[in-house]
Tab-separated table of C-alpha atoms in Angstrom:
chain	number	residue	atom	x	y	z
A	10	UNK	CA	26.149	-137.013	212.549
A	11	UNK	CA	28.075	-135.606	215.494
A	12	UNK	CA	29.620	-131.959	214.962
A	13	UNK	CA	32.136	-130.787	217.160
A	14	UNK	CA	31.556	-130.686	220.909
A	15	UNK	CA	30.213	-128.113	223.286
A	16	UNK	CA	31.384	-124.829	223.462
A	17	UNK	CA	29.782	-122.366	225.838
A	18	UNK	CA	30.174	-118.827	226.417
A	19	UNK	CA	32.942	-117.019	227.742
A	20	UNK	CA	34.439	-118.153	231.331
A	21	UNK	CA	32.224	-121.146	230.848
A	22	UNK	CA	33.924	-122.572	227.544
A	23	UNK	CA	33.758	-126.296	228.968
A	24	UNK	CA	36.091	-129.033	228.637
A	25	UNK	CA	34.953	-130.594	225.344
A	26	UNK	CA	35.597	-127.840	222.655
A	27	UNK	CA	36.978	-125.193	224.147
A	28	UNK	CA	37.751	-122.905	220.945
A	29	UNK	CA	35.514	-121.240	219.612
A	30	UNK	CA	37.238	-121.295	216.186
A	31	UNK	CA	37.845	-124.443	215.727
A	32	UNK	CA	34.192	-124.890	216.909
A	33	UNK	CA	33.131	-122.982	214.508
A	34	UNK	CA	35.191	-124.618	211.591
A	35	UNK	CA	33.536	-128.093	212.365
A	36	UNK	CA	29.610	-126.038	212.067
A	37	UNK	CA	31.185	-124.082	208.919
A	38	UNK	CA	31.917	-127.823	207.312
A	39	UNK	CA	28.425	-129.003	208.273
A	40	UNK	CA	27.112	-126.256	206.581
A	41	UNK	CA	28.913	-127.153	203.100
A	42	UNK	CA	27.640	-130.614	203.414
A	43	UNK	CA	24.308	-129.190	203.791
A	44	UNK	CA	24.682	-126.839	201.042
A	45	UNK	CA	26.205	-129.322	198.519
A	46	UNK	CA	23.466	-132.340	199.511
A	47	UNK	CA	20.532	-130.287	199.582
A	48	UNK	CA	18.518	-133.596	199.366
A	49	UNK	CA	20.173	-135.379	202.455
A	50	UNK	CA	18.464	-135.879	205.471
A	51	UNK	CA	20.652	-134.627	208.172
A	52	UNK	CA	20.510	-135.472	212.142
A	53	UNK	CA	22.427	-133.330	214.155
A	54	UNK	CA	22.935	-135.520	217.680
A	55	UNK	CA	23.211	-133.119	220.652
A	56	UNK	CA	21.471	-130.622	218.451
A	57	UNK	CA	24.676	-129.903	216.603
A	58	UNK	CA	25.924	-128.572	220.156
A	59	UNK	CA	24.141	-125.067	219.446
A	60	UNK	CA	22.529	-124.843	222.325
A	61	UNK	CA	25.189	-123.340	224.844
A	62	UNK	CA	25.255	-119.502	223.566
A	63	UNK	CA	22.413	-117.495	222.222
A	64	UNK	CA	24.648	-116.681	218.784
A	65	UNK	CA	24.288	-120.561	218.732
A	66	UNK	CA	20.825	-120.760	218.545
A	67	UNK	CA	20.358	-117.982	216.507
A	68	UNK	CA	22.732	-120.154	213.943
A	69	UNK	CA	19.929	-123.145	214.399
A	70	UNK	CA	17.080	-121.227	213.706
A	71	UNK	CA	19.299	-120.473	210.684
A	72	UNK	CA	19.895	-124.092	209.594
A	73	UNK	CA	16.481	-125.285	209.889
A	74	UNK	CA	15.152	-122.400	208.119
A	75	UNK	CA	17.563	-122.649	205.186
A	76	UNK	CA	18.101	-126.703	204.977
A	77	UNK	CA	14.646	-128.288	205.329
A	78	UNK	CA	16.089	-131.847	205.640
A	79	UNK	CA	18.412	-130.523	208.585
A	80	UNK	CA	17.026	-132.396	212.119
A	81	UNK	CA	18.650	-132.717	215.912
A	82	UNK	CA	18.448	-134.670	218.340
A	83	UNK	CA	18.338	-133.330	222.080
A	84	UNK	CA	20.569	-135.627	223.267
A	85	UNK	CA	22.852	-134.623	226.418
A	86	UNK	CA	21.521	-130.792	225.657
A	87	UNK	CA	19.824	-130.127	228.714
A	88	UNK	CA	22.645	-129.511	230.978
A	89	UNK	CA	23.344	-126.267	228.626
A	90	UNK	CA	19.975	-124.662	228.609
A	91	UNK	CA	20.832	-122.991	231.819
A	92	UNK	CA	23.134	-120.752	229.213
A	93	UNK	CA	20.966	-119.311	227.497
A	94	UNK	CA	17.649	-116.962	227.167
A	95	UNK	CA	14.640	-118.946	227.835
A	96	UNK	CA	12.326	-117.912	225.979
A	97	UNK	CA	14.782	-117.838	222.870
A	98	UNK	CA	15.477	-121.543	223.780
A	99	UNK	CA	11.622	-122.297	224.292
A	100	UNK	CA	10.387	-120.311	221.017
A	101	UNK	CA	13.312	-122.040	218.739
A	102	UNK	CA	11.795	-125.267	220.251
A	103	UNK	CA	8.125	-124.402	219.826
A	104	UNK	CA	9.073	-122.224	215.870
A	105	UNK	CA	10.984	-125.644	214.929
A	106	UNK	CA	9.309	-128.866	216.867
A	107	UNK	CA	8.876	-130.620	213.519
A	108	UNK	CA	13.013	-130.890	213.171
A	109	UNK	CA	13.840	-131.772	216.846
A	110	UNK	CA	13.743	-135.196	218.716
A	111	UNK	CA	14.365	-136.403	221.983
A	112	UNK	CA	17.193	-138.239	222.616
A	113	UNK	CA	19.434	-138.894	225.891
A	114	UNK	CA	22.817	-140.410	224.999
A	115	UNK	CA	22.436	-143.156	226.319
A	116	UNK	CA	23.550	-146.647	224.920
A	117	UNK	CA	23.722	-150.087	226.768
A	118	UNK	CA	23.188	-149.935	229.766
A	119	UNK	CA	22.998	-152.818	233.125
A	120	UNK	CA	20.091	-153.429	234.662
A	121	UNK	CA	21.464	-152.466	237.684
A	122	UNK	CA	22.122	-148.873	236.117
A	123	UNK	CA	17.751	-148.393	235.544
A	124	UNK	CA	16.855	-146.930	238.975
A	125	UNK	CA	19.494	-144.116	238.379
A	126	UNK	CA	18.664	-143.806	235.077
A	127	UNK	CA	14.965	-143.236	235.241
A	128	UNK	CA	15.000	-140.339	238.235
A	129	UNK	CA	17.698	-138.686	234.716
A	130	UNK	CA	14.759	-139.084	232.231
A	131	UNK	CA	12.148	-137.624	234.309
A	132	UNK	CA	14.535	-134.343	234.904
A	133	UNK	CA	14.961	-134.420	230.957
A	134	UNK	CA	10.841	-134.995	231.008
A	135	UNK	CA	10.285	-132.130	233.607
A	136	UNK	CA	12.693	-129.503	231.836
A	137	UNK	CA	10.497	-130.125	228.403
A	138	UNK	CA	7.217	-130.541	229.843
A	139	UNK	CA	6.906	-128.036	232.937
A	140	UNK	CA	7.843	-124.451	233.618
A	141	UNK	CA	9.474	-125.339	236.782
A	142	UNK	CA	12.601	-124.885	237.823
A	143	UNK	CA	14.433	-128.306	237.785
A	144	UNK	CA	17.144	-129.432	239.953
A	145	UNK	CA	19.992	-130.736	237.116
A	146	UNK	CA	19.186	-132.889	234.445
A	147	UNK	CA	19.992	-135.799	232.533
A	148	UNK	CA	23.989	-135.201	232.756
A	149	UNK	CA	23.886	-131.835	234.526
A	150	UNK	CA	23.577	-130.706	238.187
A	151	UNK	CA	22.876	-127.156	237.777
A	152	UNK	CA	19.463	-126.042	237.966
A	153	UNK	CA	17.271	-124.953	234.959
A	154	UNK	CA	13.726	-123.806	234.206
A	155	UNK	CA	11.389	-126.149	232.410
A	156	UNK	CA	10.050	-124.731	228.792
A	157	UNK	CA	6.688	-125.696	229.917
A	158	UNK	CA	6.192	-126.753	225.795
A	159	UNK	CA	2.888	-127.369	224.349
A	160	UNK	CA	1.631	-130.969	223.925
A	161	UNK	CA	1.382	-131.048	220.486
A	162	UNK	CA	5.322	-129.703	220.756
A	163	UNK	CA	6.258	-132.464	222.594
A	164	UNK	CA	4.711	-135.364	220.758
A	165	UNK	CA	6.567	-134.101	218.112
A	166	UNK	CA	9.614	-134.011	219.748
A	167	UNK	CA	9.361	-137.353	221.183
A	168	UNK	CA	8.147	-139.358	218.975
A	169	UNK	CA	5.818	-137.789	215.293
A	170	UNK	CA	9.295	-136.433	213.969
A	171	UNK	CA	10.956	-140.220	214.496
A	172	UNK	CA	8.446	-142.073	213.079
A	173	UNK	CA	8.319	-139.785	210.376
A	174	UNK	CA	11.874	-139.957	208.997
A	175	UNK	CA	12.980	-143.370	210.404
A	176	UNK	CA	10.824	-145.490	208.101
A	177	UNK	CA	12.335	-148.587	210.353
A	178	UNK	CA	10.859	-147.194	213.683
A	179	UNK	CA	7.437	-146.525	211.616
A	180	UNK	CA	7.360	-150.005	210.765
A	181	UNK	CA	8.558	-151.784	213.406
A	182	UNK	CA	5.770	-149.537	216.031
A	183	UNK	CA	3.105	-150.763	212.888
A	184	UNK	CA	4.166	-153.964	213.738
A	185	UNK	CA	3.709	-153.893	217.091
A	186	UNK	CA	0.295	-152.847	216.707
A	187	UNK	CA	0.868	-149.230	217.402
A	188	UNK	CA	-0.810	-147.116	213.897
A	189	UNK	CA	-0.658	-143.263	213.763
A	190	UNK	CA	-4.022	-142.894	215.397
A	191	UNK	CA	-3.069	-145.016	218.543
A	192	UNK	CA	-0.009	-143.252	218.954
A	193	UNK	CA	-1.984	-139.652	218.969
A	194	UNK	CA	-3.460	-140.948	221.911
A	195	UNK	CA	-3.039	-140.612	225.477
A	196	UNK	CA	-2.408	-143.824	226.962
């Protein structure tokens, strides 16, 4: 599902979403939805957009902790992480790595669009795996710090928690000869 659209702090509010209340109105209704269909598995794209304040996160942690079939997806997120406390950001990550996965927002793309694309994913790659700083990312030009997250973090986030609740993706890696032990692996 997508929920509302960024809204970041003060000053820096953003162009998508840029009150608060009515941001707040589209997490509130999320929340119901969670509340009334306890048994629905739930992905949040862009990580439900509660990545731009520290409140925000602090209202993730809260969601994964009370809704256990509540997920995200990371999608377009990085540009924000410059907003908030890093080590907040990297803990939630680290505390809650089985309910988060990758994701870029990207669609279709030309094949003339690749090259471009691929020097985007390794900034996305760099801010996850190193504790560098990192000039932009995927959709963002301002620099941020890596979270320099554990392995087993990130094989979580990029790929354990998808084949885990997309039985399709399971399947279809089975298929191509990939099992759960090959994919543990280091290629």
């Amino acid at each position: 599902v997508h929920i509302a659209d960024p809204n970041g702090p003060f000053n820096d509010r953003g162009k998508w979403c840029a009150d608060p209340v009515e941001f707040w109105r589209m997490q509130m209704g999320l929340e119901r939805i969670l509340q009334r269909h306890p048994k629905l598995v739930v992905v949040a794209a862009h990580g439900s957009w509660l990545v731009c304040q520290d409140a925000q996160l602090d209202f993730l942690r809260y969601l994964f902790k009370t809704y256990p079939n509540f997920y995200v997806d990371l999608a377009a997120t990085d540009q924000y992480y410059n907003l908030v406390d890093h080590d907040n950001l990297r803990n939630l990550f680290i505390e809650y790595s089985d309910r988060i996965m990758f994701g870029t927002d990207i669609g279709r793309l030309k094949e003339n669009e690749i090259p471009g694309l691929a020097e985007r994913y390794a900034k996305s790659f760099m801010i996850l795996e190193s504790s560098d700083i990192v000039d932009g990312s995927f959709f963002g030009n301002k620099e941020t710090r890596g979270l320099g997250l554990p392995k087993e973090v990130l094989e979580k986030i990029y790929y354990k928690n998808a084949l885990r609740i997309y039985p399709y993706i399971n399947g279809r890696m089975q298929r191509l000869g990939y099992n759960e032990g090959s994919l543990n692996k280091v290629h």
